[in-house]
Coordinates of C-alpha atoms in Angstrom, one line a residue:
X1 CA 88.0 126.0 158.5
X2 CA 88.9 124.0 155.3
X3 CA 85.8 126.6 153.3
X4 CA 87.4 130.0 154.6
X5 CA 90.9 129.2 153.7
X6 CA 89.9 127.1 150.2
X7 CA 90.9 129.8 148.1
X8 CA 94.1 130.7 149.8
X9 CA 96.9 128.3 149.5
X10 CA 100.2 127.3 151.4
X11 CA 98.2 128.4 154.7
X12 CA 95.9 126.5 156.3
X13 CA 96.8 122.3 156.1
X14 CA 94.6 119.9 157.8
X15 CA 96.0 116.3 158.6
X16 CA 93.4 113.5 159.8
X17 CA 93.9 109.8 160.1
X18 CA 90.6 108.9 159.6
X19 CA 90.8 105.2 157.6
X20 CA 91.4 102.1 160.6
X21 CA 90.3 104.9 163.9
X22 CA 86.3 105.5 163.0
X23 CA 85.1 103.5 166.1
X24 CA 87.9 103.9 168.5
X25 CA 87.1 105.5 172.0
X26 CA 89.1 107.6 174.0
X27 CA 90.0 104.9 176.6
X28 CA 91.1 102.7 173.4
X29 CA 94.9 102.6 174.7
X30 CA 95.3 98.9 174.0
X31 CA 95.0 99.2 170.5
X32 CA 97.5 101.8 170.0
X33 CA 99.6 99.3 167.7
X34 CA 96.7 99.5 165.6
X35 CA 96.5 103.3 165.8
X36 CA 100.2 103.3 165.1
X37 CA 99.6 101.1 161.6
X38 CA 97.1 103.2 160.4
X39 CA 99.3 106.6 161.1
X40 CA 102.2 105.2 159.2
X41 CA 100.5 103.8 156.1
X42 CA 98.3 107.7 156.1
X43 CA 102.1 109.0 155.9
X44 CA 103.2 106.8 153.5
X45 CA 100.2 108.1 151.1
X46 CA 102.0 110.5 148.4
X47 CA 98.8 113.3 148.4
X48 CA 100.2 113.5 152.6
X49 CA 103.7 113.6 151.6
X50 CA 103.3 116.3 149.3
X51 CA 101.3 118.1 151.6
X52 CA 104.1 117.8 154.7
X53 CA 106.8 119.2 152.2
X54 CA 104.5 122.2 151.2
X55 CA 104.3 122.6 155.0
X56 CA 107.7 122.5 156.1
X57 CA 108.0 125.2 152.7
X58 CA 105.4 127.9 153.8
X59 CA 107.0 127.6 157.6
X60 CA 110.5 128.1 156.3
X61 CA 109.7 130.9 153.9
X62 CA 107.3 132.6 156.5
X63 CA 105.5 134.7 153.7
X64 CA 103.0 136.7 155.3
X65 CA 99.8 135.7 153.1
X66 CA 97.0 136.9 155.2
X67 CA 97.2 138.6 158.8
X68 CA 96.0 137.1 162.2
X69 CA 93.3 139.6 162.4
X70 CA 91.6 137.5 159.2
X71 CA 92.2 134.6 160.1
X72 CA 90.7 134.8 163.4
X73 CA 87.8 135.9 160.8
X74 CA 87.4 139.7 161.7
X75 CA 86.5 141.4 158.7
X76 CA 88.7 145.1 158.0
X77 CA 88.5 147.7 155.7
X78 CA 89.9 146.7 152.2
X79 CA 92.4 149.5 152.7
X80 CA 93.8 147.9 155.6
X81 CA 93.9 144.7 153.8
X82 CA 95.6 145.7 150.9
X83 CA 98.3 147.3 153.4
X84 CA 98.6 144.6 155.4
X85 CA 99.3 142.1 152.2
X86 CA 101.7 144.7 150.6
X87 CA 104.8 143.4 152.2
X88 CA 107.1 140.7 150.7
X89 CA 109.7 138.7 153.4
X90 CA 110.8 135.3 152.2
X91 CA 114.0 133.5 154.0
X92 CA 114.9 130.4 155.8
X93 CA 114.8 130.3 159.3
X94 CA 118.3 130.3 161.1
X95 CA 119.2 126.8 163.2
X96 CA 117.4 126.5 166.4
X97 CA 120.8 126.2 167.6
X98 CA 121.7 129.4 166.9
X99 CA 124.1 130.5 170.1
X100 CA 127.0 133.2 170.9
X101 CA 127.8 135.9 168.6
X102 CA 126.6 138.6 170.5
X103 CA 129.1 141.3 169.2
X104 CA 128.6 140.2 165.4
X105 CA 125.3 140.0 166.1
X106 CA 124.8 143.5 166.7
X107 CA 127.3 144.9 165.1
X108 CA 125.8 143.7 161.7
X109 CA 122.1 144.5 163.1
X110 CA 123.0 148.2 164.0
X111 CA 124.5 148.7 160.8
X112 CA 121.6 147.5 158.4
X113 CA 119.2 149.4 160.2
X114 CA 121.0 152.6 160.8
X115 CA 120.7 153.9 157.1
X116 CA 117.3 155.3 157.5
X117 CA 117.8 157.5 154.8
X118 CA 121.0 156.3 153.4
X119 CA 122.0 153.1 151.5
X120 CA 124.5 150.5 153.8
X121 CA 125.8 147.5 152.0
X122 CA 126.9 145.2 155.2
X123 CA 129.3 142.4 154.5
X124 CA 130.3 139.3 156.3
X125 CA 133.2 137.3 155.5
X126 CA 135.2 134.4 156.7
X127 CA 136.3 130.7 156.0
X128 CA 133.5 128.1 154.9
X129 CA 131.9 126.6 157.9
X130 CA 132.2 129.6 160.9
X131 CA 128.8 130.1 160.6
X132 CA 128.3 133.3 158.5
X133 CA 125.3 132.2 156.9
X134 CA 123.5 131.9 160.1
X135 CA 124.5 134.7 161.6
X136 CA 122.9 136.8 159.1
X137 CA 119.7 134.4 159.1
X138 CA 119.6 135.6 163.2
X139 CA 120.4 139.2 162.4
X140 CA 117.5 139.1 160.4
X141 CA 115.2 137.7 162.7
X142 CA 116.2 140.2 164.9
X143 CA 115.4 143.0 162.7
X144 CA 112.3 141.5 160.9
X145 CA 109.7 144.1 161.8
X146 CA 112.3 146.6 160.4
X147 CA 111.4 145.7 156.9
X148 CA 108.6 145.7 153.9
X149 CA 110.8 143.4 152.0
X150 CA 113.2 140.8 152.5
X151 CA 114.7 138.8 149.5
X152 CA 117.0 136.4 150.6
X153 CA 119.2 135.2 147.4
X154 CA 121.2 132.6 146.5
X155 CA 124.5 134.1 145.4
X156 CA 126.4 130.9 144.2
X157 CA 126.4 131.6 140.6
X158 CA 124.8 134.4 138.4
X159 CA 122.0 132.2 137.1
X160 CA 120.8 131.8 140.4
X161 CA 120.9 135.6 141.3
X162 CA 118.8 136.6 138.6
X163 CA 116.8 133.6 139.2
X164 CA 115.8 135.0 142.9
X165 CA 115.5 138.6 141.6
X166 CA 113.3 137.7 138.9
X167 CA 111.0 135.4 141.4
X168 CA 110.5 138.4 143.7
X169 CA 109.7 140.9 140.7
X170 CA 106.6 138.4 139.2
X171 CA 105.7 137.4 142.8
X172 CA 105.3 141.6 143.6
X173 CA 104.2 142.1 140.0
X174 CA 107.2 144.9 139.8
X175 CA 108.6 143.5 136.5
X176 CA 109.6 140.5 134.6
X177 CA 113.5 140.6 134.9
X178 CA 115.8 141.3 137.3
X179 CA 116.7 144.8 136.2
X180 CA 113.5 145.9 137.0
X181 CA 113.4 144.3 140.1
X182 CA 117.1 146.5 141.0
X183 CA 115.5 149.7 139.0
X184 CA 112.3 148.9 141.5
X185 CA 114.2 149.1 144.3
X186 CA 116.5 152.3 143.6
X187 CA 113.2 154.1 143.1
X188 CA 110.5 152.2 145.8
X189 CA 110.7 154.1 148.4
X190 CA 110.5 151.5 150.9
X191 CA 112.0 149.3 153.7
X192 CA 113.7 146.4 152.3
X193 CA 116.5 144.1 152.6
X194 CA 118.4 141.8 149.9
X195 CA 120.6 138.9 151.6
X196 CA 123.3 138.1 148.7
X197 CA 124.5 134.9 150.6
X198 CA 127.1 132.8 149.6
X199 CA 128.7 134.8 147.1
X200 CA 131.9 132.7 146.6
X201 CA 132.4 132.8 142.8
X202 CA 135.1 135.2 141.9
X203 CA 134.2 135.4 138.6
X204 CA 130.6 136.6 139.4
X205 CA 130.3 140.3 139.4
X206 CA 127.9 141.0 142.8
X207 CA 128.0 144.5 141.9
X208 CA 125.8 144.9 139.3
X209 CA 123.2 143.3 141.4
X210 CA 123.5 146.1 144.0
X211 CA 120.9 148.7 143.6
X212 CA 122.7 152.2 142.9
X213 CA 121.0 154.6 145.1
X214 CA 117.7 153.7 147.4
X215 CA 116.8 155.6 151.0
X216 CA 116.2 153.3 153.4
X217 CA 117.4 150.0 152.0
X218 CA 119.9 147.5 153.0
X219 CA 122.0 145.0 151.0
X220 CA 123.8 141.8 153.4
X221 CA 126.8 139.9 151.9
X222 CA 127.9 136.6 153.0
X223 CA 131.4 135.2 151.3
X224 CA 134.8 133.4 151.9
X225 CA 135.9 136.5 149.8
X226 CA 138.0 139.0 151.8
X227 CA 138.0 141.5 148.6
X228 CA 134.5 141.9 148.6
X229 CA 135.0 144.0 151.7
X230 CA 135.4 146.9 149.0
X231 CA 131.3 147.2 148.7
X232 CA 130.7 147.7 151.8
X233 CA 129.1 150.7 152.7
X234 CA 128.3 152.2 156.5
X235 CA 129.9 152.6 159.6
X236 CA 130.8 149.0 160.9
X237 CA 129.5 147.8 157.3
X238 CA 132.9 144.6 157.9
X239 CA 132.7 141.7 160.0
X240 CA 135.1 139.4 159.4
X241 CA 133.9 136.0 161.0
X242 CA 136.3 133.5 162.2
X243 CA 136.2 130.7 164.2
X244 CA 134.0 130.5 167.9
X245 CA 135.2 131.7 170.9
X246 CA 135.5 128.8 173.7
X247 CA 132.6 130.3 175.4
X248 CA 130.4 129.7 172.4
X249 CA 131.7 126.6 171.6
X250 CA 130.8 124.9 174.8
X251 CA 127.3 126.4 175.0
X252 CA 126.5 125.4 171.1
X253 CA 127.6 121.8 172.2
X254 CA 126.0 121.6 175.1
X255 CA 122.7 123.0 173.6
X256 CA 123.1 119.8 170.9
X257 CA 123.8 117.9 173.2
X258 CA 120.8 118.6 176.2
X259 CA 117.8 118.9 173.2
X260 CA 115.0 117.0 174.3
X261 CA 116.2 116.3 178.1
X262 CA 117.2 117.4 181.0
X263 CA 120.4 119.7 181.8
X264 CA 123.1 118.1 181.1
X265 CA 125.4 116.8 184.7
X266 CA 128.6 119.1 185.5
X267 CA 130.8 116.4 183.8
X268 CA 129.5 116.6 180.2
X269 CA 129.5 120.2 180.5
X270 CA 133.4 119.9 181.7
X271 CA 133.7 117.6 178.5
X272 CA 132.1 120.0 175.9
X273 CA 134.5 122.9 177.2
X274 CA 137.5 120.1 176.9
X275 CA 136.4 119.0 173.4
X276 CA 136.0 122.7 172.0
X277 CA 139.6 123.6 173.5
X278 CA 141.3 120.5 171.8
X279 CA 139.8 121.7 168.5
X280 CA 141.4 124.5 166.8
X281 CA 137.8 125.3 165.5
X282 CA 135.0 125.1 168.2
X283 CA 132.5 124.4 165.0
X284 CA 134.3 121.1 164.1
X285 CA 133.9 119.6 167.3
X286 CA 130.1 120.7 167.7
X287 CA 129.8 117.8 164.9
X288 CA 131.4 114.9 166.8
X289 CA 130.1 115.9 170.3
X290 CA 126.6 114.3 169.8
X291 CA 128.2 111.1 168.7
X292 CA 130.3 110.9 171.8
X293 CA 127.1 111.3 174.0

């Protein structure tokens, strides 16, 4: 395994505590302390730290380097290959404990997909901390297959704007600045989504970041900004996010609450929906509920 993938990086990591476990059996359960040492002082090694943090980067950026087919090691036509590599999706995964939202959820979803030959500009806005960053992370999980491209962009400041454009324009070897990554995408042709998230800054102009004219593509705004309404483009292109309802509430604390055991008993449950109505934000309590329990 370690030859096929030896000239293909960030995909195939191989972790093995070999030094201190050469001559232990199977049945060798009373020296599991011993197993135990060994394991911690292999993770302690820097060459395995660095190797766990490239891990955790390729999982969160889910960049499609190579497809099952190869590396089940079937062999296609280079054609197919070249197709299959073509595409270019890099974003963090949303919280595994995503809940509620339906309504935003596809509200936002039927709107960046509905352009098929149309520009939309979709954007979500709403106090820091209601969850508007992850509500676009699960929006775009749910409409992943839609795309060719996804660049997901910081939008904090404009260094760091034109520090993801120009990333995405070398990485697809489309140009060497961000212009030319905006001029690629008013003229590509394809699928693709740009996530502006985070865009908070008055003084930075997320306009001139916004490709012109494109058929088929799809620009996502996250901000505390209400003015930046004004770019949005579509038919339900505004969702203004506040805080959760008290349904959502008490399934998001629950769901922190119950990971990794059982369901929780009728009381806790009748606590969670107690803690999320005393809270004038449902969010705020979902970060003192698992200290209670």
């Amino acid at each position: 395994m370690m030859l096929r993938f030896r000239n293909t990086s960030e995909l195939y990591f191989r972790f093995s505590v070999d030094q201190g476990v050469q001559n232990m059996d199977d049945g060798s359960w009373e020296r599991l302390g011993e197993t135990m040492q060994h394991t911690k002082a292999y993770l302690r090694k820097n060459e395995t730290d660095r190797k766990l943090d490239e891990v955790v980067r390729a999982s969160m950026e889910k960049r499609g380097v190579i497809s099952t087919t190869h590396a089940a090691g079937q062999i296609s036509r280079l054609q197919d290959v070249t197709q299959t590599l073509a595409g270019f999706k890099r974003c963090p995964a949303p919280t595994i404990f995503y809940t509620g939202r339906q309504n935003e959820n596809t509200k936002v979803a039927t709107c960046i997909t509905g352009g098929k030959n149309e520009r939309r500009v979709c954007v979500v806005y709403g106090l820091g901390g209601v969850g508007k960053t992850q509500l676009v992370l699960n929006v775009i999980e749910l409409t992943w297959e839609e795309w060719d491209h996804i660049i997901y962009v910081d939008a904090s400041s404009t260094e760091a704007i034109e520090k993801a454009l120009t990333q995405f324009g070398k990485a697809k070897k489309v140009g060497e600045t961000f212009k030319d990554v905006i001029r690629w995408l008013e003229s590509c042709g394809e699928r693709w989504l740009v996530v502006f998230d985070n865009a908070d800054t008055p003084s930075t102009n997320i306009r001139q970041y916004i490709p012109t004219r494109s058929r088929g593509g799809a620009i996502l705004i996250t901000t505390r900004l209400p003015d930046l309404a004004r770019l949005a483009e579509g038919p339900n292109s505004v969702c203004h996010l506040s805080s959760m309802s008290q349904t959502d509430g008490t399934a998001l604390l629950v769901k922190i609450a119950s990971l990794g055991s059982q369901a929780l008993p009728d009381k806790d449950i009748k606590i969670a929906g107690e803690l999320v109505q005393a809270s004038n934000r449902g969010f705020v309590a979902a970060r003192i509920f698992p200290h209670r329990m």
